[in-house]
């Protein structure tokens, strides 16, 4: 009887261990499984629990099973202009914002359309976006950092750069213009 109970307990422990191991086994995804590129710049989740993957070759949306990729298509005005992307974030209204080496985009998941926004205080001087964040306690403004050009404030209601706020922030940064990430502390500072 002891031998039977010991065998049964051993089988149960083995079954539990295999379930636990399989639940913790990582999956490895490459381009052949649908990833736009294996050179991943950033990852983020949206409120629909999609994983967004910004890469040097486009934007990937992963639902846990399949990838949907968004890449540049010169024939469509509602496509990305380029594929080298730095970030994606969803604001408090559920709008998706995508940072790129030539500015940034607003993406409508229901229409699968990208709307391009040039980020510059000088016409034609495109700025590479490194990060996009919502201002705490403010659902209408985005804080956008750049590679070598400081931090910008974008007014989502006016769909335009807030030049006054951007100038104020720039004066505070002085010569520190290469800002790669934006973070707020527990006090929203």
Short mmCIF file of N, CA and C in Angstrom, two decimals:
data_model
loop_
_atom_site.label_atom_id
_atom_site.label_comp_id
_atom_site.label_asym_id
_atom_site.label_seq_id
_atom_site.Cartn_x
_atom_site.Cartn_y
_atom_site.Cartn_z
N UNK A 1 0.83 -1.20 0.00
CA UNK A 1 0.00 0.00 0.00
C UNK A 1 0.87 1.26 0.00
N UNK A 2 1.92 1.26 0.82
CA UNK A 2 2.83 2.40 0.87
C UNK A 2 3.46 2.66 -0.49
N UNK A 3 3.81 1.57 -1.15
CA UNK A 3 4.44 1.70 -2.45
C UNK A 3 3.47 2.29 -3.47
N UNK A 4 2.19 1.90 -3.40
CA UNK A 4 1.18 2.42 -4.29
C UNK A 4 0.96 3.92 -4.05
N UNK A 5 0.86 4.34 -2.80
CA UNK A 5 0.66 5.75 -2.45
C UNK A 5 1.87 6.57 -2.88
N UNK A 6 3.06 6.03 -2.64
CA UNK A 6 4.28 6.72 -3.04
C UNK A 6 4.36 6.87 -4.56
N UNK A 7 3.97 5.84 -5.30
CA UNK A 7 3.95 5.91 -6.77
C UNK A 7 2.93 6.93 -7.26
N UNK A 8 1.75 6.92 -6.63
CA UNK A 8 0.71 7.86 -7.01
C UNK A 8 1.14 9.30 -6.73
N UNK A 9 1.75 9.54 -5.58
CA UNK A 9 2.24 10.88 -5.25
C UNK A 9 3.36 11.31 -6.20
N UNK A 10 4.22 10.38 -6.57
CA UNK A 10 5.29 10.69 -7.52
C UNK A 10 4.72 11.08 -8.88
N UNK A 11 3.72 10.34 -9.36
CA UNK A 11 3.08 10.67 -10.63
C UNK A 11 2.38 12.04 -10.57
N UNK A 12 1.72 12.30 -9.45
CA UNK A 12 1.04 13.58 -9.28
C UNK A 12 2.06 14.73 -9.27
N UNK A 13 3.17 14.56 -8.56
CA UNK A 13 4.21 15.59 -8.52
C UNK A 13 4.81 15.81 -9.90
N UNK A 14 5.04 14.72 -10.63
CA UNK A 14 5.58 14.83 -11.99
C UNK A 14 4.60 15.56 -12.91
N UNK A 15 3.32 15.25 -12.80
CA UNK A 15 2.30 15.91 -13.63
C UNK A 15 2.24 17.40 -13.30
N UNK A 16 2.25 17.74 -12.02
CA UNK A 16 2.23 19.15 -11.62
C UNK A 16 3.48 19.88 -12.09
N UNK A 17 4.62 19.24 -11.99
CA UNK A 17 5.87 19.87 -12.43
C UNK A 17 5.85 20.12 -13.94
N UNK A 18 5.32 19.18 -14.71
CA UNK A 18 5.29 19.37 -16.16
C UNK A 18 4.31 20.48 -16.55
N UNK A 19 3.19 20.59 -15.83
CA UNK A 19 2.24 21.67 -16.10
C UNK A 19 2.90 23.01 -15.77
N UNK A 20 3.57 23.06 -14.63
CA UNK A 20 4.23 24.30 -14.22
C UNK A 20 5.35 24.68 -15.20
N UNK A 21 6.12 23.70 -15.65
CA UNK A 21 7.20 23.98 -16.59
C UNK A 21 6.66 24.45 -17.94
N UNK A 22 5.58 23.83 -18.40
CA UNK A 22 5.05 24.24 -19.69
C UNK A 22 4.45 25.64 -19.61
N UNK A 23 3.90 26.02 -18.47
CA UNK A 23 3.32 27.36 -18.31
C UNK A 23 4.42 28.42 -18.28
N UNK A 24 5.63 28.03 -17.95
CA UNK A 24 6.72 28.99 -17.84
C UNK A 24 7.67 28.95 -19.04
N UNK A 25 7.40 28.10 -19.99
CA UNK A 25 8.29 28.00 -21.15
C UNK A 25 8.14 29.22 -22.03
N UNK A 26 9.21 29.94 -22.25
CA UNK A 26 9.12 31.11 -23.13
C UNK A 26 9.01 30.68 -24.59
N UNK A 27 8.36 31.51 -25.37
CA UNK A 27 8.29 31.27 -26.81
C UNK A 27 9.24 32.25 -27.49
N UNK A 28 9.86 31.80 -28.52
CA UNK A 28 10.82 32.60 -29.25
C UNK A 28 10.23 32.95 -30.61
N UNK A 29 10.08 34.24 -30.87
CA UNK A 29 9.50 34.68 -32.13
C UNK A 29 10.57 35.36 -32.98
N UNK A 30 10.51 35.09 -34.26
CA UNK A 30 11.43 35.72 -35.22
C UNK A 30 10.60 36.26 -36.39
N UNK A 31 11.28 36.72 -37.39
CA UNK A 31 10.61 37.22 -38.59
C UNK A 31 9.79 36.11 -39.25
N UNK A 32 10.28 34.88 -39.19
CA UNK A 32 9.54 33.78 -39.82
C UNK A 32 8.22 33.48 -39.11
N UNK A 33 8.07 33.89 -37.83
CA UNK A 33 6.81 33.73 -37.12
C UNK A 33 5.93 34.99 -37.24
N UNK A 34 6.42 36.02 -37.94
CA UNK A 34 5.60 37.20 -38.18
C UNK A 34 6.10 38.49 -37.57
N UNK A 35 7.14 38.44 -36.75
CA UNK A 35 7.70 39.65 -36.16
C UNK A 35 8.27 40.54 -37.28
N UNK A 36 8.01 41.88 -37.25
CA UNK A 36 8.53 42.71 -38.35
C UNK A 36 10.06 42.73 -38.42
N UNK A 37 10.72 42.62 -37.28
CA UNK A 37 12.18 42.61 -37.20
C UNK A 37 12.57 42.07 -35.83
N UNK A 38 13.74 41.47 -35.74
CA UNK A 38 14.20 41.02 -34.43
C UNK A 38 14.96 42.11 -33.69
N UNK A 39 15.15 43.25 -34.34
CA UNK A 39 15.76 44.41 -33.67
C UNK A 39 14.64 45.26 -33.10
N UNK A 40 14.25 44.95 -31.86
CA UNK A 40 13.12 45.59 -31.20
C UNK A 40 13.60 46.83 -30.45
N UNK A 41 12.92 47.95 -30.68
CA UNK A 41 13.27 49.20 -30.03
C UNK A 41 12.47 49.37 -28.75
N UNK A 42 11.16 49.09 -28.79
CA UNK A 42 10.35 49.19 -27.57
C UNK A 42 9.13 48.28 -27.65
N UNK A 43 8.59 47.98 -26.46
CA UNK A 43 7.40 47.15 -26.31
C UNK A 43 6.39 47.89 -25.45
N UNK A 44 5.10 47.76 -25.76
CA UNK A 44 4.08 48.34 -24.90
C UNK A 44 2.76 47.60 -25.11
N UNK A 45 1.93 47.62 -24.08
CA UNK A 45 0.60 47.03 -24.16
C UNK A 45 -0.43 48.15 -24.25
N UNK A 46 -1.54 47.90 -24.95
CA UNK A 46 -2.63 48.86 -24.97
C UNK A 46 -3.78 48.33 -24.11
N UNK A 47 -4.87 49.08 -24.04
CA UNK A 47 -5.99 48.70 -23.19
C UNK A 47 -6.73 47.46 -23.70
N UNK A 48 -6.53 47.08 -24.95
CA UNK A 48 -7.11 45.85 -25.49
C UNK A 48 -6.18 44.66 -25.30
N UNK A 49 -5.10 44.87 -24.57
CA UNK A 49 -4.10 43.85 -24.24
C UNK A 49 -3.32 43.35 -25.45
N UNK A 50 -3.24 44.17 -26.50
CA UNK A 50 -2.35 43.86 -27.61
C UNK A 50 -0.95 44.29 -27.20
N UNK A 51 0.04 43.51 -27.60
CA UNK A 51 1.43 43.88 -27.42
C UNK A 51 1.88 44.58 -28.70
N UNK A 52 2.38 45.81 -28.55
CA UNK A 52 2.87 46.60 -29.68
C UNK A 52 4.39 46.57 -29.67
N UNK A 53 4.98 46.28 -30.82
CA UNK A 53 6.41 46.10 -30.94
C UNK A 53 6.94 47.10 -31.97
N UNK A 54 7.70 48.08 -31.49
CA UNK A 54 8.31 49.07 -32.38
C UNK A 54 9.67 48.54 -32.80
N UNK A 55 9.90 48.49 -34.10
CA UNK A 55 11.15 47.94 -34.61
C UNK A 55 11.73 48.88 -35.67
N UNK A 56 12.87 48.52 -36.17
CA UNK A 56 13.51 49.28 -37.25
C UNK A 56 12.86 48.99 -38.61
N UNK A 57 11.97 48.02 -38.64
CA UNK A 57 11.31 47.65 -39.90
C UNK A 57 9.79 47.68 -39.81
N UNK A 58 9.27 48.51 -38.92
CA UNK A 58 7.83 48.65 -38.82
C UNK A 58 7.30 48.39 -37.43
N UNK A 59 5.99 48.43 -37.33
CA UNK A 59 5.28 48.26 -36.07
C UNK A 59 4.53 46.95 -36.10
N UNK A 60 4.67 46.16 -35.05
CA UNK A 60 3.95 44.90 -34.95
C UNK A 60 2.92 44.97 -33.84
N UNK A 61 1.77 44.35 -34.07
CA UNK A 61 0.74 44.22 -33.04
C UNK A 61 0.52 42.72 -32.85
N UNK A 62 0.68 42.26 -31.61
CA UNK A 62 0.61 40.84 -31.32
C UNK A 62 -0.56 40.57 -30.38
N UNK A 63 -1.45 39.65 -30.79
CA UNK A 63 -2.62 39.34 -29.98
C UNK A 63 -2.43 38.10 -29.10
N UNK A 64 -1.23 37.59 -29.05
CA UNK A 64 -0.94 36.38 -28.28
C UNK A 64 -0.80 35.16 -29.18
N UNK A 65 -1.34 35.26 -30.39
CA UNK A 65 -1.24 34.16 -31.36
C UNK A 65 -0.60 34.61 -32.67
N UNK A 66 -1.06 35.76 -33.17
CA UNK A 66 -0.63 36.21 -34.50
C UNK A 66 -0.13 37.65 -34.46
N UNK A 67 0.71 37.98 -35.43
CA UNK A 67 1.21 39.33 -35.61
C UNK A 67 0.44 40.02 -36.73
N UNK A 68 0.14 41.30 -36.53
CA UNK A 68 -0.32 42.17 -37.60
C UNK A 68 0.75 43.24 -37.72
N UNK A 69 1.34 43.38 -38.89
CA UNK A 69 2.44 44.32 -39.07
C UNK A 69 2.01 45.53 -39.89
N UNK A 70 2.55 46.67 -39.50
CA UNK A 70 2.29 47.92 -40.20
C UNK A 70 3.63 48.47 -40.67
N UNK A 71 3.74 48.67 -41.97
CA UNK A 71 4.99 49.16 -42.56
C UNK A 71 4.69 50.28 -43.54
N UNK A 72 5.74 50.93 -43.97
CA UNK A 72 5.62 52.04 -44.91
C UNK A 72 5.03 51.57 -46.23
N UNK A 73 4.10 52.37 -46.74
CA UNK A 73 3.49 52.11 -48.04
C UNK A 73 3.32 53.46 -48.71
N UNK A 74 4.20 53.78 -49.63
CA UNK A 74 4.20 55.10 -50.29
C UNK A 74 2.91 55.38 -51.08
N UNK A 75 2.16 54.34 -51.40
CA UNK A 75 0.94 54.52 -52.18
C UNK A 75 -0.26 54.93 -51.32
N UNK A 76 -0.12 54.87 -50.00
CA UNK A 76 -1.22 55.22 -49.11
C UNK A 76 -0.85 56.41 -48.25
N UNK A 77 -1.71 57.42 -48.23
CA UNK A 77 -1.45 58.59 -47.39
C UNK A 77 -1.67 58.27 -45.91
N UNK A 78 -2.35 57.16 -45.61
CA UNK A 78 -2.64 56.77 -44.23
C UNK A 78 -1.72 55.67 -43.72
N UNK A 79 -0.56 55.57 -44.34
CA UNK A 79 0.43 54.57 -43.96
C UNK A 79 1.58 55.25 -43.22
N UNK A 80 2.44 54.46 -42.64
CA UNK A 80 3.68 55.01 -42.10
C UNK A 80 4.51 55.56 -43.25
N UNK A 81 5.24 56.64 -43.00
CA UNK A 81 6.14 57.18 -44.02
C UNK A 81 7.47 56.43 -44.01
N UNK A 82 7.81 55.90 -42.86
CA UNK A 82 9.05 55.14 -42.73
C UNK A 82 8.85 54.03 -41.73
N UNK A 83 9.79 53.11 -41.66
CA UNK A 83 9.64 51.93 -40.81
C UNK A 83 10.45 51.96 -39.53
N UNK A 84 11.37 52.89 -39.39
CA UNK A 84 12.23 52.95 -38.21
C UNK A 84 11.48 53.65 -37.08
N UNK A 85 10.89 52.86 -36.18
CA UNK A 85 10.00 53.38 -35.14
C UNK A 85 10.63 53.24 -33.76
N UNK A 86 10.34 54.20 -32.89
CA UNK A 86 10.98 54.22 -31.57
C UNK A 86 10.05 53.86 -30.42
N UNK A 87 8.74 54.09 -30.54
CA UNK A 87 7.85 53.84 -29.41
C UNK A 87 6.39 53.85 -29.87
N UNK A 88 5.53 53.32 -29.02
CA UNK A 88 4.08 53.38 -29.21
C UNK A 88 3.46 53.50 -27.83
N UNK A 89 2.52 54.42 -27.68
CA UNK A 89 1.80 54.52 -26.41
C UNK A 89 0.34 54.86 -26.69
N UNK A 90 -0.50 54.44 -25.77
CA UNK A 90 -1.92 54.73 -25.86
C UNK A 90 -2.26 55.79 -24.81
N UNK A 91 -2.96 56.84 -25.22
CA UNK A 91 -3.30 57.89 -24.26
C UNK A 91 -4.59 57.54 -23.51
N UNK A 92 -5.03 58.43 -22.65
CA UNK A 92 -6.19 58.18 -21.80
C UNK A 92 -7.50 58.08 -22.58
N UNK A 93 -7.52 58.61 -23.80
CA UNK A 93 -8.71 58.52 -24.66
C UNK A 93 -8.66 57.30 -25.58
N UNK A 94 -7.63 56.48 -25.45
CA UNK A 94 -7.51 55.28 -26.29
C UNK A 94 -6.88 55.54 -27.64
N UNK A 95 -6.30 56.73 -27.82
CA UNK A 95 -5.61 57.04 -29.08
C UNK A 95 -4.20 56.48 -29.01
N UNK A 96 -3.73 55.95 -30.12
CA UNK A 96 -2.40 55.36 -30.19
C UNK A 96 -1.44 56.34 -30.86
N UNK A 97 -0.29 56.55 -30.22
CA UNK A 97 0.73 57.48 -30.72
C UNK A 97 2.00 56.71 -30.96
N UNK A 98 2.58 56.89 -32.14
CA UNK A 98 3.75 56.13 -32.56
C UNK A 98 4.89 57.10 -32.87
N UNK A 99 6.03 56.91 -32.21
CA UNK A 99 7.21 57.74 -32.46
C UNK A 99 8.06 57.14 -33.56
N UNK A 100 8.63 58.02 -34.39
CA UNK A 100 9.44 57.57 -35.52
C UNK A 100 10.65 58.47 -35.70
N UNK A 101 11.51 58.10 -36.59
CA UNK A 101 12.72 58.88 -36.86
C UNK A 101 12.42 60.14 -37.65
N UNK A 102 11.20 60.28 -38.17
CA UNK A 102 10.85 61.47 -38.95
C UNK A 102 9.69 62.26 -38.34
N UNK A 103 9.34 62.01 -37.09
CA UNK A 103 8.21 62.68 -36.45
C UNK A 103 7.41 61.66 -35.66
N UNK A 104 6.09 61.81 -35.67
CA UNK A 104 5.25 60.84 -34.98
C UNK A 104 3.90 60.73 -35.66
N UNK A 105 3.15 59.69 -35.29
CA UNK A 105 1.89 59.37 -35.92
C UNK A 105 0.82 59.14 -34.86
N UNK A 106 -0.42 59.42 -35.25
CA UNK A 106 -1.58 59.00 -34.48
C UNK A 106 -2.17 57.84 -35.27
N UNK A 107 -2.42 56.72 -34.60
CA UNK A 107 -2.93 55.53 -35.29
C UNK A 107 -4.35 55.25 -34.82
N UNK A 108 -5.24 55.04 -35.76
CA UNK A 108 -6.62 54.64 -35.46
C UNK A 108 -6.75 53.14 -35.70
N UNK A 109 -6.83 52.34 -34.63
CA UNK A 109 -6.94 50.88 -34.82
C UNK A 109 -8.24 50.46 -35.51
N UNK A 110 -9.31 51.22 -35.33
CA UNK A 110 -10.57 50.84 -35.96
C UNK A 110 -10.54 51.05 -37.48
N UNK A 111 -9.77 52.05 -37.92
CA UNK A 111 -9.68 52.32 -39.36
C UNK A 111 -8.37 51.86 -39.99
N UNK A 112 -7.42 51.40 -39.15
CA UNK A 112 -6.08 51.03 -39.62
C UNK A 112 -5.42 52.17 -40.39
N UNK A 113 -5.52 53.39 -39.84
CA UNK A 113 -4.96 54.57 -40.50
C UNK A 113 -3.97 55.28 -39.58
N UNK A 114 -2.86 55.69 -40.18
CA UNK A 114 -1.87 56.50 -39.49
C UNK A 114 -2.00 57.94 -39.98
N UNK A 115 -1.96 58.89 -39.05
CA UNK A 115 -1.93 60.30 -39.41
C UNK A 115 -0.58 60.85 -38.97
N UNK A 116 0.15 61.38 -39.92
CA UNK A 116 1.52 61.85 -39.67
C UNK A 116 1.53 63.25 -39.05
N UNK A 117 2.46 63.45 -38.10
CA UNK A 117 2.68 64.76 -37.48
C UNK A 117 4.17 65.06 -37.54
N UNK A 118 4.51 66.15 -38.19
CA UNK A 118 5.91 66.57 -38.20
C UNK A 118 6.19 67.26 -36.87
N UNK A 119 7.30 66.96 -36.27
CA UNK A 119 7.66 67.54 -34.99
C UNK A 119 8.80 68.51 -35.20
N UNK A 120 8.49 69.79 -35.28
CA UNK A 120 9.53 70.77 -35.52
C UNK A 120 9.00 72.17 -35.24
N UNK A 121 9.87 73.01 -34.74
CA UNK A 121 9.53 74.42 -34.58
C UNK A 121 9.87 75.20 -35.84
N UNK A 122 10.67 74.57 -36.70
CA UNK A 122 11.08 75.19 -37.97
C UNK A 122 10.55 74.32 -39.10
N UNK A 123 9.86 74.91 -40.03
CA UNK A 123 9.27 74.18 -41.16
C UNK A 123 10.32 73.33 -41.89
N UNK A 124 10.01 72.04 -42.07
CA UNK A 124 10.89 71.16 -42.82
C UNK A 124 12.03 70.55 -42.03
N UNK A 125 12.21 70.96 -40.77
CA UNK A 125 13.30 70.44 -39.94
C UNK A 125 12.74 69.29 -39.11
N UNK A 126 12.78 68.09 -39.65
CA UNK A 126 12.17 66.94 -38.98
C UNK A 126 12.99 66.49 -37.78
N UNK A 127 12.26 66.09 -36.75
CA UNK A 127 12.87 65.70 -35.48
C UNK A 127 12.58 64.22 -35.23
N UNK A 128 13.59 63.47 -34.78
CA UNK A 128 13.44 62.06 -34.44
C UNK A 128 12.90 61.92 -33.03
N UNK A 129 11.78 61.23 -32.90
CA UNK A 129 11.11 61.05 -31.61
C UNK A 129 11.70 59.85 -30.88
N UNK A 130 12.03 60.03 -29.60
CA UNK A 130 12.55 58.93 -28.80
C UNK A 130 11.50 58.35 -27.84
N UNK A 131 10.56 59.18 -27.36
CA UNK A 131 9.54 58.69 -26.43
C UNK A 131 8.34 59.63 -26.45
N UNK A 132 7.17 59.08 -26.14
CA UNK A 132 5.93 59.85 -26.04
C UNK A 132 5.23 59.44 -24.75
N UNK A 133 4.80 60.42 -23.97
CA UNK A 133 4.07 60.15 -22.73
C UNK A 133 2.93 61.15 -22.59
N UNK A 134 1.86 60.73 -21.91
CA UNK A 134 0.78 61.65 -21.55
C UNK A 134 1.23 62.45 -20.35
N UNK A 135 0.86 63.71 -20.33
CA UNK A 135 1.12 64.50 -19.13
C UNK A 135 0.17 64.02 -18.04
N UNK A 136 0.67 63.80 -16.82
CA UNK A 136 -0.21 63.37 -15.73
C UNK A 136 -1.29 64.42 -15.49
N UNK A 137 -2.48 63.98 -15.19
CA UNK A 137 -3.61 64.87 -14.88
C UNK A 137 -3.96 65.80 -16.04
N UNK A 138 -3.57 65.45 -17.26
CA UNK A 138 -3.88 66.28 -18.43
C UNK A 138 -4.10 65.33 -19.60
N UNK A 139 -5.32 65.24 -20.05
CA UNK A 139 -5.63 64.29 -21.12
C UNK A 139 -5.50 64.90 -22.51
N UNK A 140 -5.07 66.16 -22.60
CA UNK A 140 -5.03 66.80 -23.91
C UNK A 140 -3.62 67.12 -24.40
N UNK A 141 -2.60 66.85 -23.59
CA UNK A 141 -1.23 67.17 -24.00
C UNK A 141 -0.32 65.95 -23.89
N UNK A 142 0.56 65.84 -24.87
CA UNK A 142 1.58 64.80 -24.87
C UNK A 142 2.93 65.45 -24.67
N UNK A 143 3.80 64.76 -23.96
CA UNK A 143 5.18 65.17 -23.81
C UNK A 143 5.98 64.26 -24.74
N UNK A 144 6.75 64.85 -25.64
CA UNK A 144 7.47 64.08 -26.66
C UNK A 144 8.95 64.41 -26.57
N UNK A 145 9.77 63.40 -26.33
CA UNK A 145 11.22 63.62 -26.27
C UNK A 145 11.83 63.25 -27.62
N UNK A 146 13.03 63.81 -27.84
CA UNK A 146 13.67 63.61 -29.14
C UNK A 146 15.15 63.28 -28.98
N UNK A 147 15.70 62.76 -30.05
CA UNK A 147 17.13 62.50 -30.11
C UNK A 147 17.84 63.78 -30.53
N UNK A 148 18.37 64.51 -29.56
CA UNK A 148 19.16 65.69 -29.86
C UNK A 148 18.42 67.00 -30.02
N UNK A 149 17.10 67.01 -29.87
CA UNK A 149 16.35 68.25 -30.06
C UNK A 149 15.46 68.61 -28.88
N UNK A 150 15.66 67.97 -27.73
CA UNK A 150 14.92 68.35 -26.53
C UNK A 150 13.56 67.70 -26.39
N UNK A 151 12.66 68.41 -25.70
CA UNK A 151 11.33 67.90 -25.37
C UNK A 151 10.28 68.86 -25.94
N UNK A 152 9.21 68.30 -26.47
CA UNK A 152 8.13 69.07 -27.08
C UNK A 152 6.82 68.76 -26.36
N UNK A 153 5.88 69.70 -26.44
CA UNK A 153 4.53 69.50 -25.92
C UNK A 153 3.57 69.57 -27.11
N UNK A 154 2.74 68.53 -27.26
CA UNK A 154 1.79 68.46 -28.36
C UNK A 154 0.38 68.53 -27.79
N UNK A 155 -0.42 69.44 -28.31
CA UNK A 155 -1.80 69.63 -27.89
C UNK A 155 -2.68 68.75 -28.78
N UNK A 156 -3.26 67.69 -28.21
CA UNK A 156 -4.05 66.75 -29.00
C UNK A 156 -5.41 67.32 -29.41
N UNK A 157 -5.92 68.31 -28.67
CA UNK A 157 -7.20 68.92 -29.05
C UNK A 157 -7.03 69.83 -30.27
N UNK A 158 -5.97 70.59 -30.29
CA UNK A 158 -5.69 71.46 -31.43
C UNK A 158 -4.97 70.72 -32.55
N UNK A 159 -4.48 69.53 -32.23
CA UNK A 159 -3.71 68.72 -33.19
C UNK A 159 -2.50 69.50 -33.69
N UNK A 160 -1.81 70.14 -32.73
CA UNK A 160 -0.68 71.00 -33.08
C UNK A 160 0.31 71.08 -31.93
N UNK A 161 1.52 71.44 -32.26
CA UNK A 161 2.56 71.67 -31.28
C UNK A 161 2.20 72.87 -30.41
N UNK A 162 2.35 72.73 -29.10
CA UNK A 162 2.15 73.85 -28.18
C UNK A 162 3.49 74.56 -28.08
N UNK A 163 3.67 75.57 -28.90
CA UNK A 163 4.98 76.23 -29.01
C UNK A 163 5.37 76.96 -27.73
N UNK A 164 4.42 77.55 -27.01
CA UNK A 164 4.73 78.25 -25.78
C UNK A 164 5.26 77.28 -24.72
N UNK A 165 4.54 76.19 -24.51
CA UNK A 165 4.98 75.19 -23.52
C UNK A 165 6.30 74.55 -23.93
N UNK A 166 6.47 74.29 -25.23
CA UNK A 166 7.71 73.70 -25.73
C UNK A 166 8.89 74.63 -25.50
N UNK A 167 8.70 75.92 -25.74
CA UNK A 167 9.76 76.90 -25.52
C UNK A 167 10.13 76.98 -24.05
N UNK A 168 9.12 76.92 -23.18
CA UNK A 168 9.39 76.95 -21.73
C UNK A 168 10.21 75.74 -21.29
N UNK A 169 9.84 74.57 -21.76
CA UNK A 169 10.58 73.36 -21.40
C UNK A 169 12.00 73.42 -21.96
N UNK A 170 12.13 73.87 -23.20
CA UNK A 170 13.46 73.97 -23.81
C UNK A 170 14.38 74.88 -23.01
N UNK A 171 13.85 75.97 -22.49
CA UNK A 171 14.68 76.88 -21.70
C UNK A 171 15.12 76.24 -20.39
N UNK A 172 14.32 75.34 -19.84
CA UNK A 172 14.70 74.63 -18.61
C UNK A 172 15.78 73.58 -18.87
N UNK A 173 15.73 72.98 -20.05
CA UNK A 173 16.69 71.92 -20.39
C UNK A 173 18.08 72.47 -20.67
N UNK A 174 18.16 73.73 -21.05
CA UNK A 174 19.43 74.38 -21.37
C UNK A 174 20.11 73.61 -22.50
N UNK A 175 21.20 72.96 -22.23
CA UNK A 175 21.95 72.27 -23.29
C UNK A 175 21.68 70.76 -23.32
N UNK A 176 20.81 70.28 -22.44
CA UNK A 176 20.50 68.84 -22.38
C UNK A 176 19.38 68.54 -23.36
N UNK A 177 19.74 68.28 -24.58
CA UNK A 177 18.72 68.11 -25.62
C UNK A 177 18.52 66.67 -26.05
N UNK A 178 19.40 65.76 -25.67
CA UNK A 178 19.26 64.36 -26.06
C UNK A 178 18.51 63.63 -24.95
N UNK A 179 17.19 63.52 -25.10
CA UNK A 179 16.33 62.92 -24.08
C UNK A 179 15.77 61.63 -24.66
N UNK A 180 16.14 60.49 -24.07
CA UNK A 180 15.70 59.21 -24.64
C UNK A 180 14.41 58.68 -24.03
N UNK A 181 14.14 58.97 -22.75
CA UNK A 181 12.92 58.45 -22.09
C UNK A 181 12.32 59.50 -21.18
N UNK A 182 11.02 59.43 -21.03
CA UNK A 182 10.29 60.31 -20.14
C UNK A 182 9.62 59.49 -19.05
N UNK A 183 9.73 59.93 -17.81
CA UNK A 183 9.13 59.21 -16.69
C UNK A 183 8.60 60.19 -15.67
N UNK A 184 7.50 59.85 -15.04
CA UNK A 184 6.95 60.66 -13.97
C UNK A 184 7.04 59.89 -12.67
N UNK A 185 7.29 60.59 -11.55
CA UNK A 185 7.35 59.93 -10.27
C UNK A 185 5.95 59.78 -9.67
N UNK A 186 5.87 59.26 -8.44
CA UNK A 186 4.58 59.01 -7.79
C UNK A 186 3.79 60.29 -7.56
N UNK A 187 4.47 61.41 -7.49
CA UNK A 187 3.81 62.70 -7.32
C UNK A 187 3.50 63.39 -8.65
N UNK A 188 3.61 62.64 -9.74
CA UNK A 188 3.38 63.16 -11.09
C UNK A 188 4.28 64.34 -11.44
N UNK A 189 5.52 64.26 -11.03
CA UNK A 189 6.51 65.29 -11.36
C UNK A 189 7.47 64.74 -12.39
#
